[in-house]
Coordinates of C-alpha atoms in Angstrom, one line a residue:
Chain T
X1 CA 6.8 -11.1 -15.5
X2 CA 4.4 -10.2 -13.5
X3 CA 2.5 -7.3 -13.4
X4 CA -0.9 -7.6 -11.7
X5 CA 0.7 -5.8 -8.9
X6 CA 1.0 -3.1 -11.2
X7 CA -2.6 -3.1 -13.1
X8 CA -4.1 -2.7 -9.5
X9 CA -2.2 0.1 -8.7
X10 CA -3.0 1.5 -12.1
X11 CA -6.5 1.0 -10.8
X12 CA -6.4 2.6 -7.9
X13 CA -4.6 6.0 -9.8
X14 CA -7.2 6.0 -12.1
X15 CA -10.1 5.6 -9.0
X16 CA -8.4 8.6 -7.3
X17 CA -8.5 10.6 -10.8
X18 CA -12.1 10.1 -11.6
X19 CA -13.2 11.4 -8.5
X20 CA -10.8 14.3 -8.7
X21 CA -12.2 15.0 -12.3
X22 CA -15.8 14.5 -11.2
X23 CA -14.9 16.9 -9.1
X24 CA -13.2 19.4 -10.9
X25 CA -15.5 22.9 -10.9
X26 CA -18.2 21.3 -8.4
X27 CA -16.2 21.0 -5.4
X28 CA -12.8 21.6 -5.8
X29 CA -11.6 24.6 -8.3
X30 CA -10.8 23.3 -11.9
X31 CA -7.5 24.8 -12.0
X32 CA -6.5 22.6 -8.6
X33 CA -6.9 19.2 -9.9
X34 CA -3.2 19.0 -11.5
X35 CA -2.0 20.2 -8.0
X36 CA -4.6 17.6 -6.3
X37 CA -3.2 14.9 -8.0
X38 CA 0.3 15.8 -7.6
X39 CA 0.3 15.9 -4.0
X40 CA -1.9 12.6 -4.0
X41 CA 0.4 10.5 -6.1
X42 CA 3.5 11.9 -4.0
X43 CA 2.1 11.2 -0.9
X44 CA 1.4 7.7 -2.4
X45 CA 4.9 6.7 -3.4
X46 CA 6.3 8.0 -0.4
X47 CA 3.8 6.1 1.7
X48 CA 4.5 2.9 -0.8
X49 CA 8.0 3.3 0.1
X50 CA 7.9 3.9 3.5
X51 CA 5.5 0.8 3.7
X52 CA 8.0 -1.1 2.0
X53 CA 10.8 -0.3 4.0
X54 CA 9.0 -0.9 7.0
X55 CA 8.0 -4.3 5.9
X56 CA 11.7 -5.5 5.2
X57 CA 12.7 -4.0 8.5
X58 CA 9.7 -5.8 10.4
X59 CA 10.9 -8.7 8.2
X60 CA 14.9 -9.1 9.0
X61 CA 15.9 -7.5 5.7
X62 CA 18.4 -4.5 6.0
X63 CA 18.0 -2.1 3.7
X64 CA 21.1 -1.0 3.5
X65 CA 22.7 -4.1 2.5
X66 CA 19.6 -4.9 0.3
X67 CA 18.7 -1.5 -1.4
X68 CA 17.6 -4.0 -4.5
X69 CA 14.6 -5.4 -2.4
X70 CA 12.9 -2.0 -1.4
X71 CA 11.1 -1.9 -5.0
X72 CA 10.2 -5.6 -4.7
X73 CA 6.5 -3.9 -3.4
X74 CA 4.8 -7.4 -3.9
X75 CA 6.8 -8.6 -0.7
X76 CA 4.8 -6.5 1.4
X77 CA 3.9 -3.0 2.0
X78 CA 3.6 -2.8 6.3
X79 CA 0.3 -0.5 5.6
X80 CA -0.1 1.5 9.2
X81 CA 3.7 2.7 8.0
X82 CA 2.4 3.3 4.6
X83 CA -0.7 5.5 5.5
X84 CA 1.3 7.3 8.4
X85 CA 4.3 8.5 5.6
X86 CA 1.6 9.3 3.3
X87 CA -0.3 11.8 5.9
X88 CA 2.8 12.9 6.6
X89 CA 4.2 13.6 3.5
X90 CA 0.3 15.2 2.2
X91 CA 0.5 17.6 5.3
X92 CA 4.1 19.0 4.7
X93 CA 3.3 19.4 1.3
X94 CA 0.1 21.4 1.7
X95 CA 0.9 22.2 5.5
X96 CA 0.1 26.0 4.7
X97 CA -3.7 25.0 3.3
X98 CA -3.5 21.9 5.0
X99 CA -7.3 21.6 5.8
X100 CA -8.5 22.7 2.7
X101 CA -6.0 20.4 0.7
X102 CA -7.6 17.6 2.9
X103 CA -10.9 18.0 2.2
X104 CA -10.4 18.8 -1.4
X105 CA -8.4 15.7 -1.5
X106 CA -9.8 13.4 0.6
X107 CA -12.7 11.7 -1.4
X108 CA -10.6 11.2 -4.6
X109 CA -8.2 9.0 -1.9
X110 CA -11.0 7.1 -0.8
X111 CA -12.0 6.4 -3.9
X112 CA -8.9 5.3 -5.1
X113 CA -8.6 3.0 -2.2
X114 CA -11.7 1.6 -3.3
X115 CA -10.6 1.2 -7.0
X116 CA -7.4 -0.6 -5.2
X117 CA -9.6 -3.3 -3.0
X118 CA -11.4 -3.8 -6.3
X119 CA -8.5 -4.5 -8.4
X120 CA -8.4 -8.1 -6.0
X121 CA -10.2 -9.3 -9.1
X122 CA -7.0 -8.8 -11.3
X123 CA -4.6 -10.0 -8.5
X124 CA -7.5 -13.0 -7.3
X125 CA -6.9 -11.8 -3.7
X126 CA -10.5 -11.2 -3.2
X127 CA -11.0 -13.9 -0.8
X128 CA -11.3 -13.7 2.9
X129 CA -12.7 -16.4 5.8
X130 CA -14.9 -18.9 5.1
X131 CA -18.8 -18.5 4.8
X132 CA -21.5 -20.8 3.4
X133 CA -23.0 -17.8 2.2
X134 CA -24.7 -18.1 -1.5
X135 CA -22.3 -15.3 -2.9
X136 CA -19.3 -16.8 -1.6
X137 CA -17.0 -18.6 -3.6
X138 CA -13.8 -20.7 -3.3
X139 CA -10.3 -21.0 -5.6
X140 CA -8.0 -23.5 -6.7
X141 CA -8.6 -27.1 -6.0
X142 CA -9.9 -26.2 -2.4
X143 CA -13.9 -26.2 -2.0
X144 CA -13.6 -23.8 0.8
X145 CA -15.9 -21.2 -0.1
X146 CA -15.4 -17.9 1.3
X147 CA -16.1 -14.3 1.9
X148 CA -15.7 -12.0 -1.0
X149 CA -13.6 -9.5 1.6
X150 CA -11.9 -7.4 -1.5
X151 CA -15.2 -6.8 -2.9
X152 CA -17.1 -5.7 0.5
X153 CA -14.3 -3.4 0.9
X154 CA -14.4 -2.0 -2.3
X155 CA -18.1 -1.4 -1.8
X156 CA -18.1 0.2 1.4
X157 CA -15.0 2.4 0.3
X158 CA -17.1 3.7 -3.0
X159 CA -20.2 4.2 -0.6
X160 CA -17.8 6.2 1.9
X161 CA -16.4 8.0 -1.2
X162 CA -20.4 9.2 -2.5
X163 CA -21.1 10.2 1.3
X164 CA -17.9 12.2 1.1
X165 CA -18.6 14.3 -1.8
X166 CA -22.5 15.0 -0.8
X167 CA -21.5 16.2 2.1
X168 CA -18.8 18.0 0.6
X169 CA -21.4 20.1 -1.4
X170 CA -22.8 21.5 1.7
X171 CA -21.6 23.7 4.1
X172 CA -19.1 22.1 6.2
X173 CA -16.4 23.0 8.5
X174 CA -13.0 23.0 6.9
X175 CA -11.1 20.4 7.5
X176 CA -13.9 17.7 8.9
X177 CA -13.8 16.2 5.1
X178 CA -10.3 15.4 5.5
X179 CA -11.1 14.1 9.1
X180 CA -14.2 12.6 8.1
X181 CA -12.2 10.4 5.5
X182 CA -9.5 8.9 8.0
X183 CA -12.1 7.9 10.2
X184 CA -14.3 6.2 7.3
X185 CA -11.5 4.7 6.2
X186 CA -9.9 3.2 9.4
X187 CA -13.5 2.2 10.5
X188 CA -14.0 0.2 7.4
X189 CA -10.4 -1.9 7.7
X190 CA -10.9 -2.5 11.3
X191 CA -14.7 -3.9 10.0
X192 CA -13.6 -5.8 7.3
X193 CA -10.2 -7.3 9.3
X194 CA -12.0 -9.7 11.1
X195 CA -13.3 -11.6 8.1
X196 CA -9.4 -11.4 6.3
X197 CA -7.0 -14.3 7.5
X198 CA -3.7 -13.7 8.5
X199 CA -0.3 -14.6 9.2
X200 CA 0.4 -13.1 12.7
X201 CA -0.6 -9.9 14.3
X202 CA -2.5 -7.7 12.1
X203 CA -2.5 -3.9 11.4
X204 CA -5.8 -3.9 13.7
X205 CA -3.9 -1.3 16.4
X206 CA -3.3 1.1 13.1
X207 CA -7.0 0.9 11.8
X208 CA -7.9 1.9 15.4
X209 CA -5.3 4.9 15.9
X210 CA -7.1 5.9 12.6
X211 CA -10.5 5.8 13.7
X212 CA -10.1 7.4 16.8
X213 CA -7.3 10.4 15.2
X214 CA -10.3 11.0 12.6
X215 CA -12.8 11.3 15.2
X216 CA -10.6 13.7 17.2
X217 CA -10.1 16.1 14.7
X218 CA -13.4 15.9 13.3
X219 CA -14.9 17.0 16.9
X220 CA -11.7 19.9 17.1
X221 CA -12.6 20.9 13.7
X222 CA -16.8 21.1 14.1
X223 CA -16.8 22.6 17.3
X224 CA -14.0 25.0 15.8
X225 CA -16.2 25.8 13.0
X226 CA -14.1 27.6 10.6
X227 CA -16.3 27.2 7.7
X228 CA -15.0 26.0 4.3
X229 CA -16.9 28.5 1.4
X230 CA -16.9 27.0 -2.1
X231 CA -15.2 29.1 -4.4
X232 CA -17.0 29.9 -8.2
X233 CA -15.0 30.0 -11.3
X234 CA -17.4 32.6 -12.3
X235 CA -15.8 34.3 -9.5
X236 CA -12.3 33.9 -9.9
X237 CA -12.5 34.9 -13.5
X238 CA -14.6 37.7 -12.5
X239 CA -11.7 38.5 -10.2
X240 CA -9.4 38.9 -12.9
X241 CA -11.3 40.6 -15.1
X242 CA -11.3 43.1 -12.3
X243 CA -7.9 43.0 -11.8
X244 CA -6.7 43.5 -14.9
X245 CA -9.7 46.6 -16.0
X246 CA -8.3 48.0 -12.6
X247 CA -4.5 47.8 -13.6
X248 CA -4.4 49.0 -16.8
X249 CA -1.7 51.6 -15.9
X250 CA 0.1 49.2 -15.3
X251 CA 1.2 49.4 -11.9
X252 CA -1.2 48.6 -8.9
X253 CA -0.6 51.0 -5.2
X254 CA -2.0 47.1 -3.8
X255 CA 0.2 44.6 -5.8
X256 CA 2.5 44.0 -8.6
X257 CA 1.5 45.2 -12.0
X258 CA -0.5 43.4 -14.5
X259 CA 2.2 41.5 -16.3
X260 CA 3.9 40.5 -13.1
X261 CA 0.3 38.6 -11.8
X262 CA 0.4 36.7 -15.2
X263 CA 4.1 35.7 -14.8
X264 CA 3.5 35.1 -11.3
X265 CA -0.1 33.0 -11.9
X266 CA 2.4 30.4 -14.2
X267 CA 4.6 30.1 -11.1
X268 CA 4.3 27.2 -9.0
X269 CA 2.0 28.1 -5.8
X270 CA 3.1 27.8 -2.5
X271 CA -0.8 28.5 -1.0
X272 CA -2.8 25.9 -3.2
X273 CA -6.2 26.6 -5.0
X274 CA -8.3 24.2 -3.5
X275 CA -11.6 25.7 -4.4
X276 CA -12.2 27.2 -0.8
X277 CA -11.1 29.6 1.2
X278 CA -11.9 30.3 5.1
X279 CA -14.1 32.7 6.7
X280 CA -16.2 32.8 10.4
X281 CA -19.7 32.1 10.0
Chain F
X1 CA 12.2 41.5 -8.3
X2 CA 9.4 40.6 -7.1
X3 CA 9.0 37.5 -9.6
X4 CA 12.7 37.2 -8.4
X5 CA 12.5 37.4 -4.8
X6 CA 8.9 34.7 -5.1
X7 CA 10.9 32.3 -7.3
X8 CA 14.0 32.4 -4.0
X9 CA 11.2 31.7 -1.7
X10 CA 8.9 28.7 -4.1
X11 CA 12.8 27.2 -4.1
X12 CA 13.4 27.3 -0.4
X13 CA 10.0 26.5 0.2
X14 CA 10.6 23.2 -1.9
X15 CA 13.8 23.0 -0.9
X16 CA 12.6 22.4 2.7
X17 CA 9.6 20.4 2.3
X18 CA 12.2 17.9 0.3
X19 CA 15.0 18.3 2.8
X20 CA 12.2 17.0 6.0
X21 CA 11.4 13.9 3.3
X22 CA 14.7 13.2 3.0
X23 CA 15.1 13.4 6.7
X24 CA 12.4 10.3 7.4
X25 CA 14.0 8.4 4.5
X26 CA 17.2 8.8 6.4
X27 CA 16.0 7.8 9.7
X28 CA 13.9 4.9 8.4
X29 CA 16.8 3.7 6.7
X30 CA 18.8 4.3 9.9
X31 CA 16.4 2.1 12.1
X32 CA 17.0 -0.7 8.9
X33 CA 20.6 -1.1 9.5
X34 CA 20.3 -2.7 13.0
X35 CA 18.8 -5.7 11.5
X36 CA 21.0 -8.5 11.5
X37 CA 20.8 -12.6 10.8
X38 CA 18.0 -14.5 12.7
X39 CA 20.7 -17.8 13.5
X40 CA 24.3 -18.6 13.3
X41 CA 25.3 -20.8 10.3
X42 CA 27.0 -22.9 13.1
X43 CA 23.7 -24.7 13.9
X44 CA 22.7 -25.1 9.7
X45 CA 23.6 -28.8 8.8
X46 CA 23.9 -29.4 5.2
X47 CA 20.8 -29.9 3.3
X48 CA 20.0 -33.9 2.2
X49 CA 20.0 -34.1 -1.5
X50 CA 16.1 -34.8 -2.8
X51 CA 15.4 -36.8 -6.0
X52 CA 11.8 -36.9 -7.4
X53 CA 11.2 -40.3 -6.2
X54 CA 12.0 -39.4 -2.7
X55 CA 9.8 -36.5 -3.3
X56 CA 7.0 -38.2 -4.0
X57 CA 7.1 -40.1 -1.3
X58 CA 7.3 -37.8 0.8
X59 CA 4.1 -36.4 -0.5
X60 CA 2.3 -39.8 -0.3
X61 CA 3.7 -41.1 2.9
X62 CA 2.6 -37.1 4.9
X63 CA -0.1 -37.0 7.4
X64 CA -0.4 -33.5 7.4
X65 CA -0.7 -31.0 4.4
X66 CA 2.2 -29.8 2.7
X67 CA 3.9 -26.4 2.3
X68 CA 6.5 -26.7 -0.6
X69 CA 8.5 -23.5 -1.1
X70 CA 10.6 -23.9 -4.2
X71 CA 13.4 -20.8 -3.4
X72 CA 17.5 -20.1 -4.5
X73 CA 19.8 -17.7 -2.3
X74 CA 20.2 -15.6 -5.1
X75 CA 16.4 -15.0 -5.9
X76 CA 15.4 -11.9 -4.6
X77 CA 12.0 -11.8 -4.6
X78 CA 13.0 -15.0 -2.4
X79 CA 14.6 -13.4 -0.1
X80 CA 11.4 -10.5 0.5
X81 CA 8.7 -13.4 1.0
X82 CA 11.3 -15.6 3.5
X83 CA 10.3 -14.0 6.9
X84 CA 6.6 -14.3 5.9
X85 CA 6.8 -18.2 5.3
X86 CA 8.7 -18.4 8.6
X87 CA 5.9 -16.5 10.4
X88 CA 3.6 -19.1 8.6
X89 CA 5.4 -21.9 9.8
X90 CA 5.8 -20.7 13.3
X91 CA 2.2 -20.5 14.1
X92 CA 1.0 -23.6 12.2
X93 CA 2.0 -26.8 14.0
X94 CA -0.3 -28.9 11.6
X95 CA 1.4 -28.1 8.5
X96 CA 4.3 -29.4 7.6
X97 CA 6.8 -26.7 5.6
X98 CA 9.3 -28.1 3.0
X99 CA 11.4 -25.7 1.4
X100 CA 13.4 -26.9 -1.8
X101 CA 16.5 -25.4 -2.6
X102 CA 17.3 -25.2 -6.3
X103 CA 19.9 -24.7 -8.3
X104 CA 22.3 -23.4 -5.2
X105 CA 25.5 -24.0 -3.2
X106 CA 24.9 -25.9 0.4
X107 CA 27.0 -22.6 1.5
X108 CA 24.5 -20.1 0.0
X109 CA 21.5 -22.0 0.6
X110 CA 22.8 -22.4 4.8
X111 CA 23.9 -18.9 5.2
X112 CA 20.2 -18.0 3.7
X113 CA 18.7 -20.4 5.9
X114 CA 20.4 -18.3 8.9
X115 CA 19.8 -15.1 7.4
X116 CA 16.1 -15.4 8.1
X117 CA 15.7 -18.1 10.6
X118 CA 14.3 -20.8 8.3
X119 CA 14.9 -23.4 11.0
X120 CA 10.6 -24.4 10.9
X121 CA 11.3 -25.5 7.3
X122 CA 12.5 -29.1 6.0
X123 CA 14.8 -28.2 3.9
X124 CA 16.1 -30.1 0.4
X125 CA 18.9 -29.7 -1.9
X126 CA 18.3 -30.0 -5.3
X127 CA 21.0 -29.0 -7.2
X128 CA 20.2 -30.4 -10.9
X129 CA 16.7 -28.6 -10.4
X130 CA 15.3 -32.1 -11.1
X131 CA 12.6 -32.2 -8.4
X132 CA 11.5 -28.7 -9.7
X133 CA 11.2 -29.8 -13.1
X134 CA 9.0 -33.0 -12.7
X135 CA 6.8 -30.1 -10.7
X136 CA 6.6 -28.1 -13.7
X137 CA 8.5 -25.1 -11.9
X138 CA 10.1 -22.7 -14.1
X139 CA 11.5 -20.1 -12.0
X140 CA 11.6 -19.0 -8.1
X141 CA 10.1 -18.7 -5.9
X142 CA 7.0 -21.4 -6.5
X143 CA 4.7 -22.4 -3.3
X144 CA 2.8 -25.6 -3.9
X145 CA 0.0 -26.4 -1.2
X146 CA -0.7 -30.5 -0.8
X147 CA -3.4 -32.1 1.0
X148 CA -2.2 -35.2 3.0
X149 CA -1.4 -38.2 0.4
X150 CA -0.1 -35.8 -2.1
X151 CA -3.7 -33.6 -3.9
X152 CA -2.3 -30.2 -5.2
X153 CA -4.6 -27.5 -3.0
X154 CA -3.3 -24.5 -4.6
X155 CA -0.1 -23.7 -6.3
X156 CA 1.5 -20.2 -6.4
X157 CA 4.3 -18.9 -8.8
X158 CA 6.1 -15.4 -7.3
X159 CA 5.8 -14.0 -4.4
X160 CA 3.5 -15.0 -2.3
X161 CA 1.4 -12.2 -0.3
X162 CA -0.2 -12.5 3.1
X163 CA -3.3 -12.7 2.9
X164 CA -2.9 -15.1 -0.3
X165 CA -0.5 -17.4 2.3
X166 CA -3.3 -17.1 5.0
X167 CA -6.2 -18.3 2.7
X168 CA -4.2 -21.0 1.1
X169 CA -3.1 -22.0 4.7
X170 CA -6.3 -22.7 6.2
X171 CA -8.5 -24.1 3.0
X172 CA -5.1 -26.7 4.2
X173 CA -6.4 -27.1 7.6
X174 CA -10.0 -27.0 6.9
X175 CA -9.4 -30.2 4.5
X176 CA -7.3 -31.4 7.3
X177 CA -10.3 -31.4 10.2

């Protein structure tokens, strides 16, 4: 069996969940991080399968008559396909917190992405063109050396994912994380593409429809400038506190009574806890 | 009621998101089901027979480096890396691409061949399996890369991946210039 395939996409999970951990009660609420990774790991398999089925389509294979072959994943995963049903499937998920979902979400995706080009190690798929450069390095029986393209894109993802989160620390505009992170990331696959052969046209177009949707938004959402303010857990309990002093009749002229906010706070919510709320500067 | 009335709306609220998933599933699956085979069986022939003498000769006697794709019909993960070789072979004229066709029926292996328009490949029959077992092949699919006169490149067992083919593909036509 083989299950490199697996062990890298182990990898990337666990890339993605030590950001979101890191994270957890600096930038993003602790209570959200469940939530977070829910809605990242969803929006993964769904873009994984989408991906896939692309892939057979793009390669002759009906899906219909060949359900079987959709989990074969190491055939090929068309990845424009995969990243568009992924964004798709994030935003109707969190469509009603959408831009704060993003930018709570967005770095623990890049990093994951990175943790996934890293994991080329495991599957020895770090290789890209050649280069007579002193770090580069050849496999097999072939003394080709060649560029080390899984681990420059690993890099550049983990720098990209460090960028993300100091700027998420600051003040920023809601939603130009989220932005911020599709542009990053498209920018560095269309960078790195050049030095990765291929079989055939590559995903080049996709990498550029990223770049340039990031960028678009990004400029929509800073000139908007809706302004993302970090919530404290201090806060929020202090919140509580005050709800609960304040409704110990128990009933509330505002709300439902005390009990019905706990049984209600164990509920699945519809409006996520990122860790932010909006407000006009 | 309250709690009643938010649990109605949390399950319509999933019930939605989940029913616009499905909807993209559907459609994507809809698109997939006007895919259909790449040549007619009409225009397969048969595929020769290979032993491992022949084999080896082959390898010996070649100019140009080798593709060898060791694949079955009934091997699935055969089937998902197919239209990937055939790309391979498509765009590189200085390689030649053998495929060898174990353990099969000539019916299988042709309508397979048609299936995903293998017709780049020179295909072998090898029935016993006894060309893939001097190779040291246990299982499908295997991709061996040869240098002219026969100097195992790289070998591959599974699927092969793109970018994997397209590295292994030009250290081949690097040793070639």
């Amino acid at each position: 069996m083989e299950f490199r395939l697996l062990f890298a996409a182990l990898l990337g999970v666990a890339g993605a969940e030590l950001v979101l951990r890191r994270e957890a009660g600096r930038t993003n609420a602790h209570d959200a991080t469940p939530e977070l990774r829910d809605l990242l790991l969803f929006a993964g398999c769904i873009g994984l399968l989408g991906g896939r089925i692309a892939a057979m389509i793009a390669g002759g294979t009906n899906p219909f008559t060949r359900p079987g072959d959709i989990i074969v994943f190491r055939a090929g995963v068309e990845t424009g396909y995969a990243a568009l049903f992924a964004l798709l499937t994030f935003a109707l998920s969190a469509r009603k917190d959408f831009w704060g979902a993003s930018d709570a979400a967005a770095p623990a995706a890049l990093g994951g992405l990175g943790a996934w080009h890293l994991s080329c190690l495991i599957r020895n798929s770090c290789l890209g063109s050649a280069s007579g450069l002193p770090w580069a390095f050849s496999s097999g029986a072939s003394d080709v050396t060649r560029h080390p393209i899984g681990l420059y894109t690993a890099l550049l993802f983990a720098a990209a994912t460090i960028g993300l989160i100091w700027w998420k620390r600051r003040r920023h505009p809601l939603g130009v994380i989220g932005a911020a992170a599709l542009l990053v990331a498209g920018a560095i696959r269309l960078l790195t593409e050049p030095l990765r052969p291929g079989i055939g046209s590559g995903p080049e177009l996709w990498y550029g429809a990223a770049v340039i949707a990031g960028a678009g938004v990004l400029i929509w959402r800073l000139r908007l400038g809706v302004y993302a303010v970090p919530v404290k857990d201090e806060d929020t309990h202090a919140e509580d506190n005050n709800a609960e002093h304040t409704n110990d009749s128990g009933t509330d002229a505002s709300g439902p009574s005390t009990a019905a906010r706990r049984l209600l706070s164990r509920l699945p919510r519809p409006r996520l806890p990122w860790g932010q709320r909006s407000s006009n500067p | 009621m309250l709690i009643l009335n938010t649990e109605l709306s949390l399950f319509l609220h999933s019930a939605l998101v989940i029913r616009r998933h499905l909807a993209v599933i559907v459609l994507v699956f809809a698109l997939g089901a006007c895919s259909s085979a790449a040549v007619s069986i009409d225009h397969i022939d048969p595929l020769p027979e290979m032993d491992p003498p022949e084999f080896y000769a082959l390898l010996q006697d070649s100019e140009r480096p080798i593709v060898l794709n060791v694949w079955a019909s009934w091997c699935v993960p055969c089937r998902s890396e197919a239209s990937l070789l055939r790309e391979a072979a498509a765009l590189n004229d200085g390689i030649m691409f053998v495929g060898l066709n174990v353990q099969d029926s000539q019916q299988s292996a042709r309508e397979f061949i048609a299936e995903f328009g293998l017709t780049g490949f020179n295909h072998y029959f090898d029935s016993d399996g006894a060309v893939s077992g001097v190779l040291g092949s246990y299982g499908v699919p295997q991709t061996y890369f040869y240098a002219p006169g026969g100097r195992l490149v790289h070998r591959h067992a599974g699927i092969i991946d793109e970018r994997t083919l397209a590295v292994y593909v030009d250290d081949l036509l690097r040793l070639e210039d």
